Short mmCIF file of C-alpha atoms in Angstrom, two decimals:
data_model
loop_
_atom_site.label_atom_id
_atom_site.label_comp_id
_atom_site.label_asym_id
_atom_site.label_seq_id
_atom_site.Cartn_x
_atom_site.Cartn_y
_atom_site.Cartn_z
CA MET A 1 -56.28 93.08 -33.21
CA PRO A 2 -59.63 94.17 -31.72
CA GLY A 3 -59.41 95.83 -28.34
CA TRP A 4 -61.68 93.31 -26.64
CA ILE A 5 -59.28 90.44 -27.60
CA ARG A 6 -56.34 92.34 -26.10
CA TRP A 7 -58.31 92.76 -22.88
CA ILE A 8 -59.02 89.02 -22.78
CA ILE A 9 -55.30 88.29 -23.27
CA TYR A 10 -54.38 90.77 -20.52
CA ILE A 11 -56.90 89.22 -18.17
CA VAL A 12 -55.66 85.67 -18.91
CA LEU A 13 -52.02 86.75 -18.37
CA LEU A 14 -52.98 88.51 -15.16
CA ILE A 15 -54.78 85.44 -13.88
CA GLY A 16 -51.74 83.30 -14.80
CA LEU A 17 -49.40 85.73 -13.02
CA VAL A 18 -51.55 85.78 -9.88
CA GLY A 19 -51.79 81.97 -9.99
CA ALA A 20 -48.01 81.66 -10.31
CA ILE A 21 -47.50 84.02 -7.37
CA ILE A 22 -49.95 82.07 -5.22
CA TRP A 23 -48.36 78.74 -6.23
CA GLY A 24 -44.88 80.07 -5.50
CA TYR A 25 -46.02 81.40 -2.14
CA GLN A 26 -47.57 78.05 -1.21
CA GLU A 27 -44.42 76.20 -2.33
CA GLN A 28 -42.29 78.55 -0.21
CA GLN A 29 -44.59 78.08 2.78
CA GLU A 30 -44.38 74.29 2.46
CA LYS A 31 -40.59 74.46 2.14
CA ASN A 32 -40.37 76.70 5.19
CA ALA A 33 -42.59 74.31 7.14
CA ILE A 34 -40.28 71.39 6.29
CA LEU A 35 -37.20 73.39 7.29
CA ILE A 36 -38.81 74.47 10.55
CA LYS A 37 -39.74 70.87 11.33
CA ALA A 38 -36.18 69.69 10.62
CA GLU A 39 -34.73 72.51 12.73
CA ASN A 40 -37.07 71.68 15.61
CA ASN A 41 -36.04 68.02 15.43
CA TYR A 42 -32.35 68.98 15.52
CA GLN A 43 -32.88 71.31 18.46
CA ARG A 44 -34.91 68.72 20.37
CA ALA A 45 -32.34 65.97 19.75
CA PHE A 46 -29.44 68.14 20.92
CA HIS A 47 -31.13 69.40 24.07
CA ASP A 48 -32.37 65.89 24.90
CA LEU A 49 -28.83 64.57 24.47
CA THR A 50 -27.49 67.24 26.83
CA TYR A 51 -30.14 66.32 29.40
CA ARG A 52 -29.38 62.60 29.11
CA MET A 53 -25.66 63.20 29.67
CA ASP A 54 -26.66 64.97 32.89
CA GLU A 55 -28.74 61.95 33.85
CA LEU A 56 -25.96 59.54 32.93
CA ASP A 57 -23.43 61.39 35.08
CA GLU A 58 -25.85 61.36 38.02
CA LYS A 59 -26.67 57.64 37.71
CA ILE A 60 -23.01 56.58 37.45
CA SER A 61 -22.17 58.66 40.53
CA THR A 62 -25.05 57.00 42.38
CA VAL A 63 -23.87 53.47 41.51
CA LEU A 64 -20.42 54.23 42.94
CA ALA A 65 -22.06 55.09 46.25
CA MET A 66 -24.16 51.90 46.37
CA ASN A 67 -23.33 48.66 48.10
CA ALA A 68 -26.50 46.54 47.95
CA PRO A 69 -26.76 44.39 44.79
CA SER A 70 -30.55 44.80 44.86
CA ASN A 71 -30.05 48.54 44.33
CA ILE A 72 -27.22 48.35 41.82
CA SER A 73 -29.03 46.14 39.29
CA PRO A 74 -32.01 48.47 38.62
CA GLN A 75 -29.66 51.46 38.54
CA MET A 76 -27.52 49.79 35.89
CA ALA A 77 -30.71 49.02 33.94
CA ASN A 78 -31.51 52.76 34.08
CA ILE A 79 -28.04 53.56 32.75
CA TRP A 80 -28.59 51.12 29.89
CA LYS A 81 -31.94 52.81 29.13
CA ILE A 82 -30.40 56.29 29.18
CA THR A 83 -27.57 55.30 26.83
CA SER A 84 -30.10 53.80 24.41
CA GLU A 85 -32.05 57.06 24.41
CA ALA A 86 -28.85 59.10 24.05
CA LYS A 87 -27.80 57.01 21.03
CA ALA A 88 -31.19 57.74 19.46
CA ASP A 89 -30.64 61.47 20.10
CA VAL A 90 -27.19 61.36 18.48
CA SER A 91 -28.57 59.61 15.41
CA GLN A 92 -31.05 62.48 14.91
CA LEU A 93 -28.41 65.21 14.94
CA PRO A 94 -27.18 66.62 11.60
CA LEU A 95 -24.21 64.22 11.49
CA SER A 96 -22.99 65.73 8.24
CA LEU A 97 -21.61 68.45 10.53
CA LEU A 98 -19.50 66.03 12.52
CA PRO A 99 -19.81 62.23 12.62
CA PHE A 100 -20.18 61.38 16.32
CA ASN A 101 -18.39 58.04 15.92
CA GLN A 102 -16.39 58.10 19.16
CA THR A 103 -19.42 59.33 21.12
CA GLN A 104 -21.63 56.59 19.69
CA GLN A 105 -18.97 53.97 20.37
CA LEU A 106 -18.65 55.13 23.98
CA LEU A 107 -22.43 55.05 24.47
CA ASN A 108 -22.48 51.53 22.99
CA GLN A 109 -19.79 50.40 25.43
CA ILE A 110 -21.57 51.94 28.41
CA GLY A 111 -24.90 50.42 27.37
CA ASP A 112 -23.44 46.93 26.82
CA PHE A 113 -21.59 47.03 30.14
CA ALA A 114 -24.63 48.32 32.06
CA TYR A 115 -26.90 45.68 30.51
CA ASP A 116 -24.50 42.81 31.31
CA VAL A 117 -24.23 43.95 34.93
CA SER A 118 -27.98 44.51 35.31
CA ILE A 119 -28.88 40.92 34.30
CA ARG A 120 -26.17 39.06 36.22
CA ASP A 121 -26.48 37.85 39.82
CA LEU A 122 -24.50 40.47 41.73
CA ASN A 123 -24.69 38.38 44.91
CA ASP A 124 -22.56 35.72 43.23
CA GLN A 125 -20.66 38.07 40.92
CA PRO A 126 -20.36 41.52 42.51
CA LEU A 127 -18.63 44.39 40.75
CA ASN A 128 -14.89 43.73 40.91
CA ASP A 129 -12.15 46.29 41.53
CA GLN A 130 -11.42 46.71 37.81
CA GLU A 131 -15.08 47.39 37.02
CA LEU A 132 -15.37 49.87 39.90
CA GLN A 133 -12.22 51.63 38.68
CA ALA A 134 -13.65 51.81 35.16
CA LEU A 135 -16.90 53.26 36.53
CA SER A 136 -14.96 55.85 38.54
CA GLU A 137 -13.05 56.92 35.43
CA LEU A 138 -16.28 56.91 33.44
CA LYS A 139 -17.84 59.22 36.01
CA ASP A 140 -15.05 61.75 35.44
CA GLN A 141 -15.41 61.31 31.69
CA SER A 142 -19.19 61.75 31.66
CA ASN A 143 -18.83 64.81 33.89
CA GLN A 144 -16.43 66.38 31.40
CA MET A 145 -18.66 65.57 28.42
CA LYS A 146 -21.65 66.96 30.30
CA SER A 147 -19.74 70.20 30.92
CA ASP A 148 -18.67 70.44 27.26
CA LEU A 149 -22.24 69.88 26.04
CA ARG A 150 -23.52 72.50 28.46
CA GLN A 151 -21.11 75.04 26.99
CA VAL A 152 -22.31 74.25 23.47
CA GLN A 153 -25.91 74.47 24.66
CA ASP A 154 -25.25 77.87 26.21
CA GLN A 155 -23.79 79.05 22.90
CA VAL A 156 -26.81 77.73 20.99
CA LEU A 157 -29.30 79.42 23.31
CA THR A 158 -27.40 82.69 23.75
CA ASP A 159 -26.75 83.29 20.05
CA GLY A 160 -29.95 81.69 18.75
CA VAL A 161 -27.92 79.29 16.63
CA ARG A 162 -29.81 77.41 13.89
CA TRP A 163 -28.51 73.95 13.09
CA MET A 164 -29.78 74.26 9.52
CA ASP A 165 -27.56 77.31 8.95
CA ILE A 166 -24.50 75.47 10.25
CA GLU A 167 -25.33 72.46 8.09
CA VAL A 168 -25.58 74.66 4.99
CA SER A 169 -22.24 76.33 5.77
CA VAL A 170 -20.56 72.95 6.10
CA ALA A 171 -22.20 71.62 2.93
CA THR A 172 -20.91 74.65 1.01
CA ASN A 173 -17.42 74.18 2.47
CA ASP A 174 -17.59 77.48 4.35
CA GLN A 175 -14.54 77.20 6.60
CA ARG A 176 -15.64 79.78 9.12
CA ASP A 177 -14.58 79.38 12.74
CA ASP A 178 -17.83 78.12 14.29
CA GLU A 179 -17.87 77.83 18.08
CA VAL A 180 -20.68 75.26 18.07
CA LEU A 181 -18.79 72.95 15.70
CA ASN A 182 -15.63 73.42 17.74
CA GLY A 183 -17.54 72.55 20.89
CA LEU A 184 -18.96 69.39 19.34
CA GLN A 185 -15.46 68.43 18.20
CA VAL A 186 -14.28 68.73 21.82
CA VAL A 187 -17.12 66.42 22.96
CA GLU A 188 -16.14 63.89 20.28
CA GLU A 189 -12.47 64.06 21.26
CA ASP A 190 -13.36 63.59 24.92
CA ALA A 191 -15.34 60.46 24.10
CA GLY A 192 -12.35 59.05 22.23
CA GLN A 193 -10.07 59.53 25.22
CA PHE A 194 -11.87 57.02 27.43
CA ASP A 195 -10.94 53.35 27.11
CA GLY A 196 -11.69 52.05 30.60
CA LEU A 197 -14.60 49.88 29.46
CA SER A 198 -12.61 48.66 26.45
CA GLN A 199 -9.89 47.46 28.81
CA LEU A 200 -12.44 45.38 30.71
CA ASN A 201 -13.01 43.43 27.52
CA ASP A 202 -9.35 43.11 26.48
CA SER A 203 -9.08 39.53 27.64
CA ALA A 204 -12.38 38.63 25.97
CA ASN A 205 -11.26 40.38 22.80
CA ASN A 206 -8.01 38.43 22.83
CA GLU A 207 -9.89 35.16 23.23
CA ASN A 208 -12.26 36.10 20.40
CA SER A 209 -9.77 38.02 18.29
CA ILE A 210 -10.85 38.56 14.72
CA GLU A 211 -8.27 37.53 12.17
CA LEU A 212 -8.52 39.31 8.84
CA THR A 213 -6.57 38.32 5.79
CA GLY A 214 -4.32 40.62 3.80
CA GLU A 215 -1.42 42.95 4.43
CA SER A 216 -1.34 45.71 7.04
CA TYR A 217 -2.21 49.18 5.69
CA ASN A 218 -0.84 52.47 6.97
CA GLN A 219 -2.63 55.82 6.69
CA SER A 220 -1.07 56.61 3.32
CA ASP A 221 -2.26 53.25 1.96
CA ILE A 222 -5.77 53.81 3.31
CA GLU A 223 -5.92 57.25 1.71
CA GLN A 224 -5.31 55.67 -1.70
CA VAL A 225 -7.79 52.86 -1.01
CA VAL A 226 -10.54 55.38 -0.22
CA LYS A 227 -9.76 57.59 -3.22
CA ASP A 228 -9.87 54.58 -5.55
CA TYR A 229 -13.02 53.15 -3.92
CA PHE A 230 -15.01 56.38 -4.26
CA GLU A 231 -13.25 57.56 -7.45
CA LEU A 232 -12.14 60.76 -5.72
CA ASN A 233 -9.92 63.41 -7.23
CA GLU A 234 -6.29 63.03 -6.12
CA GLN A 235 -6.45 66.55 -4.67
CA THR A 236 -9.34 65.63 -2.35
CA GLU A 237 -8.31 66.10 1.28
CA LEU A 238 -9.03 63.21 3.64
CA THR A 239 -9.15 63.24 7.44
CA ILE A 240 -7.96 59.88 8.78
CA THR A 241 -7.90 58.72 12.41
CA GLU A 242 -7.14 55.31 13.87
CA ASN A 243 -9.31 53.72 16.56
CA GLY A 244 -7.87 53.00 19.99
CA GLU A 245 -6.01 50.00 21.28
CA GLY A 246 -8.03 47.04 22.52
CA SER A 247 -10.67 47.42 19.83
CA GLU A 248 -12.30 44.36 18.35
CA VAL A 249 -10.55 45.05 15.07
CA PRO A 250 -8.16 47.92 14.19
CA ILE A 251 -9.82 50.32 11.75
CA TYR A 252 -9.27 53.75 10.22
CA ASN A 253 -12.07 56.34 10.29
CA VAL A 254 -11.95 58.45 7.12
CA SER A 255 -13.96 61.58 6.28
CA PHE A 256 -13.87 63.80 3.21
CA ASN A 257 -15.81 66.43 1.27
CA THR A 258 -16.54 66.77 -2.44
CA ASP A 259 -18.70 69.23 -4.34
CA SER A 260 -21.57 66.72 -4.19
CA PHE A 261 -21.45 65.15 -0.72
CA HIS A 262 -19.76 64.73 2.63
CA GLY A 263 -18.34 61.21 2.97
CA TYR A 264 -17.40 59.00 5.90
CA ALA A 265 -15.92 55.48 5.80
CA GLU A 266 -14.53 52.80 8.11
CA VAL A 267 -11.64 50.81 6.65
CA THR A 268 -9.83 47.88 8.31
CA LYS A 269 -6.13 48.23 8.98
CA GLN A 270 -5.66 44.57 8.03
CA GLY A 271 -6.63 43.99 4.43
CA GLY A 272 -8.02 47.46 3.73
CA ASN A 273 -11.66 46.31 3.75
CA VAL A 274 -14.34 49.02 3.64
CA LEU A 275 -16.58 48.01 6.57
CA SER A 276 -19.05 50.84 6.08
CA TYR A 277 -19.52 54.20 4.44
CA LEU A 278 -22.03 57.02 4.29
CA LEU A 279 -22.38 59.76 1.67
CA ASN A 280 -24.43 62.67 2.98
CA ARG A 281 -26.13 64.83 0.36
CA ASP A 282 -29.49 66.34 -0.46
CA VAL A 283 -31.73 63.79 -2.16
CA GLY A 284 -34.04 65.10 -4.88
CA GLU A 285 -37.51 63.95 -5.85
CA SER A 286 -37.84 60.20 -6.32
CA THR A 287 -37.65 58.89 -9.87
CA LYS A 288 -36.81 55.31 -8.87
CA SER A 289 -39.05 52.74 -7.20
CA LEU A 290 -38.10 50.70 -4.15
CA HIS A 291 -37.64 47.76 -6.52
CA ASP A 292 -35.29 49.79 -8.74
CA GLY A 293 -33.20 50.55 -5.67
CA ARG A 294 -33.08 46.87 -4.80
CA LEU A 295 -31.60 46.05 -8.21
CA VAL A 296 -28.93 48.71 -7.64
CA ALA A 297 -28.10 47.25 -4.22
CA GLU A 298 -27.87 43.71 -5.58
CA THR A 299 -25.58 44.84 -8.41
CA LEU A 300 -23.29 46.59 -5.93
CA LEU A 301 -22.95 43.47 -3.77
CA GLU A 302 -22.21 41.34 -6.83
CA ASP A 303 -19.50 43.79 -7.91
CA LEU A 304 -17.99 43.66 -4.40
CA ASP A 305 -17.98 39.82 -4.49
CA TYR A 306 -20.40 39.44 -1.59
CA ASN A 307 -21.63 35.98 -2.50
CA GLN A 308 -24.40 33.84 -0.99
CA VAL A 309 -26.45 36.76 0.26
CA GLU A 310 -30.17 37.39 -0.12
CA MET A 311 -32.31 40.38 0.64
CA VAL A 312 -34.64 39.83 3.60
CA GLU A 313 -36.11 43.30 4.04
CA SER A 314 -36.52 46.60 2.24
CA LYS A 315 -37.89 49.87 3.57
CA GLN A 316 -38.34 53.34 2.15
CA TYR A 317 -37.56 56.39 4.25
CA GLU A 318 -38.85 59.41 2.32
CA LYS A 319 -36.62 59.43 -0.81
CA THR A 320 -34.18 56.72 0.22
CA GLY A 321 -34.41 52.92 0.08
CA VAL A 322 -32.71 50.81 2.75
CA TYR A 323 -32.09 47.13 2.00
CA LYS A 324 -31.01 44.39 4.40
CA PHE A 325 -29.15 41.34 3.10
CA VAL A 326 -27.97 38.30 5.07
CA HIS A 327 -25.67 35.35 4.37
CA VAL A 328 -27.48 32.19 3.25
CA HIS A 329 -25.97 28.70 3.44
CA ASP A 330 -27.80 25.38 3.02
CA ASP A 331 -31.13 27.25 3.01
CA THR A 332 -30.38 28.72 6.45
CA TYR A 333 -30.43 32.51 6.84
CA TYR A 334 -27.63 33.86 9.05
CA TYR A 335 -28.87 37.16 10.48
CA PRO A 336 -25.62 37.95 12.36
CA ASP A 337 -23.94 38.17 8.93
CA GLU A 338 -25.84 41.23 7.79
CA ILE A 339 -25.22 43.82 5.09
CA GLN A 340 -27.26 47.00 4.71
CA VAL A 341 -27.30 49.12 1.57
CA LYS A 342 -28.76 52.60 1.31
CA VAL A 343 -29.86 53.87 -2.13
CA ALA A 344 -31.01 57.38 -3.06
CA LEU A 345 -34.17 57.04 -5.12
CA ASP A 346 -33.64 60.25 -7.09
CA ASP A 347 -30.83 58.91 -9.26
CA GLY A 348 -30.12 55.41 -7.88
CA GLN A 349 -26.79 56.31 -6.26
CA VAL A 350 -25.65 54.08 -3.40
CA THR A 351 -25.25 56.48 -0.46
CA GLY A 352 -24.50 54.02 2.29
CA LEU A 353 -23.13 50.54 2.97
CA THR A 354 -22.70 48.66 6.24
CA ALA A 355 -20.91 45.33 5.82
CA ARG A 356 -19.10 45.22 9.16
CA ASP A 357 -20.89 42.16 10.54
CA PHE A 358 -20.60 40.24 7.28
CA ILE A 359 -16.85 40.85 6.98
CA LEU A 360 -15.94 40.33 10.63
CA ASN A 361 -17.89 37.05 10.84
CA GLU A 362 -16.20 35.58 7.80
CA ASN A 363 -13.86 33.30 9.77
CA LYS A 364 -16.70 32.19 12.01
CA ARG A 365 -18.69 30.65 9.17
CA GLU A 366 -16.54 27.54 8.81
CA GLU A 367 -16.78 26.82 12.55
CA ARG A 368 -20.56 27.02 12.79
CA GLU A 369 -22.38 23.74 13.23
CA PHE A 370 -26.14 23.95 13.61
CA GLU A 371 -28.56 21.06 13.38
CA PRO A 372 -32.25 21.32 14.29
CA THR A 373 -33.70 18.90 16.84
CA LEU A 374 -37.29 19.88 16.16
CA SER A 375 -38.99 19.45 12.83
CA GLU A 376 -40.76 22.37 11.16
CA GLU A 377 -44.15 20.94 12.14
CA GLU A 378 -43.06 20.52 15.78
CA ALA A 379 -41.77 24.09 15.90
CA ILE A 380 -45.07 25.47 14.60
CA ASP A 381 -46.82 23.81 17.56
CA TYR A 382 -45.05 26.37 19.79
CA ILE A 383 -46.55 29.30 17.85
CA HIS A 384 -49.46 31.23 19.35
CA GLU A 385 -52.65 29.51 18.21
CA GLN A 386 -54.14 32.73 16.82
CA ILE A 387 -51.28 33.23 14.35
CA ASP A 388 -52.08 32.14 10.81
CA VAL A 389 -48.72 30.73 9.67
CA GLN A 390 -47.71 31.77 6.14
CA THR A 391 -44.10 30.66 5.68
CA THR A 392 -41.32 29.03 7.69
CA ARG A 393 -37.56 28.76 7.23
CA LEU A 394 -34.43 28.08 9.28
CA ALA A 395 -32.45 31.06 10.52
CA VAL A 396 -29.55 31.74 12.86
CA ILE A 397 -30.12 34.73 15.14
CA GLU A 398 -28.10 36.31 17.92
CA THR A 399 -29.47 36.44 21.47
CA GLU A 400 -28.22 38.28 24.54
CA GLU A 401 -28.10 35.17 26.70
CA ASN A 402 -26.89 32.37 24.42
CA GLY A 403 -25.19 34.06 21.50
CA GLU A 404 -26.04 32.55 18.12
CA VAL A 405 -28.90 30.05 18.08
CA LEU A 406 -30.68 28.13 15.34
CA ALA A 407 -34.37 28.94 15.10
CA TYR A 408 -37.36 28.50 12.85
CA GLU A 409 -38.33 31.90 11.45
CA VAL A 410 -42.10 31.87 11.12
CA LEU A 411 -44.05 34.55 9.28
CA GLY A 412 -47.74 34.75 10.17
CA THR A 413 -50.66 37.09 10.61
CA ILE A 414 -53.28 37.99 13.22
CA ASP A 415 -56.21 40.12 12.02
CA GLY A 416 -54.22 41.49 9.09
CA THR A 417 -51.13 42.32 11.17
CA THR A 418 -47.96 40.46 10.19
CA TYR A 419 -45.59 39.01 12.77
CA ARG A 420 -42.21 37.33 12.56
CA VAL A 421 -41.61 34.76 15.30
CA TYR A 422 -38.38 32.91 16.04
CA ILE A 423 -38.78 29.49 17.69
CA ASN A 424 -35.62 27.78 18.97
CA ALA A 425 -35.04 24.78 16.68
CA ASN A 426 -33.80 22.64 19.59
CA ASP A 427 -36.11 23.30 22.54
CA GLY A 428 -39.08 25.25 21.12
CA PHE A 429 -38.36 28.40 23.18
CA GLU A 430 -39.90 31.56 21.72
CA GLU A 431 -36.71 33.57 21.18
CA ARG A 432 -38.23 36.68 19.63
CA VAL A 433 -41.44 38.16 18.24
CA GLU A 434 -41.45 41.11 15.84
CA ARG A 435 -44.34 43.04 14.41
CA LEU A 436 -43.66 43.96 10.79
CA THR A 437 -44.67 47.36 9.42
CA GLN A 438 -44.10 49.08 6.08
CA SER A 439 -41.62 46.55 4.84
CA GLU A 440 -41.28 44.17 1.95
CA GLU A 441 -40.40 40.70 3.16
CA VAL A 442 -38.74 38.36 0.71
CA TYR A 443 -39.28 34.59 0.99
#
């Protein structure tokens, strides 16, 4: 081989090697940038949550010192706002480390209670002794949770803890004794200890008790249900806890780890129904379309015998498709009876299901009686005149003030922006207006 050809080959190989190095470096830089962004989001969410628990403790203490209804109402509205923000913070934490179920449930209870108090006439219905006692206990509880979070925060800041490192250690089943994880576990256990607000609703829960069919399951039964449902190895260890007394429906919280994912599920004590589950794992590059994921979700619901449901919305979050289905009867869409399915678009695996509302509302369906007073044409007259109406259908939605109401669901546009408007089918009241973004609506 002539020397000049060898030189050309060497030069080509050298250029290829340099190109590969540059490409690898750029790939590594992009990966590092994504990891840094994720870490920053985790850090921000945790520190924001700690700050909001401080705020919550302060606001609750302030309410206990108030006497004038005109002061209490806005303060309770602030508490509701803080709990909403705190719930958003919790949802952005790496929950594969520790599902904050008890904490989220407590924040939900506080938010619902604060909202109900903030909108009622406290001159006619002042806080009663039981509510004041619950607030006093909640103050002690929030103070303890605040202290626990502060200790975890101090550990994070002192040791320069990276949430990504902890998440990797958990994902690889590294059973090291981690003080941050232990601290978060204490916060979660503290949240589960408080049932003062649940007790306020005991009588309401008894009046609206949810009756589920089937036999009563103990923890051993539930363990087998979960292993069969997820086709787990018999040697897989499950952590099972039961929710507290006075809950709307008795359920078991189940968590487990496999080589592929960390799993969490809610299963009813009566009947052994899987209300929801989540499989946390790394999702690879997408090979499936949003439509492919929809077909997977529909097949799952058919296999689970969820009949008379239709998809009303689909959204893609990075490499995952999320699909919302609702119960449909006599061409009326019942939004309170909702099912959500989460599908990984790398291989089409279902990684999440939330069927709680659909299952718990099953007995309610036979009792519902809705009949529109207004015609479709009359309802459209209540729509803003600038909206170009595209489609209309009947739907049942849930409102804060009146519970479930029948409405005309109207889809229309203004200057290329799509809106969904709900007009009460009996009096024409505009119940709700939603701006739709990045979603596929199915009509």
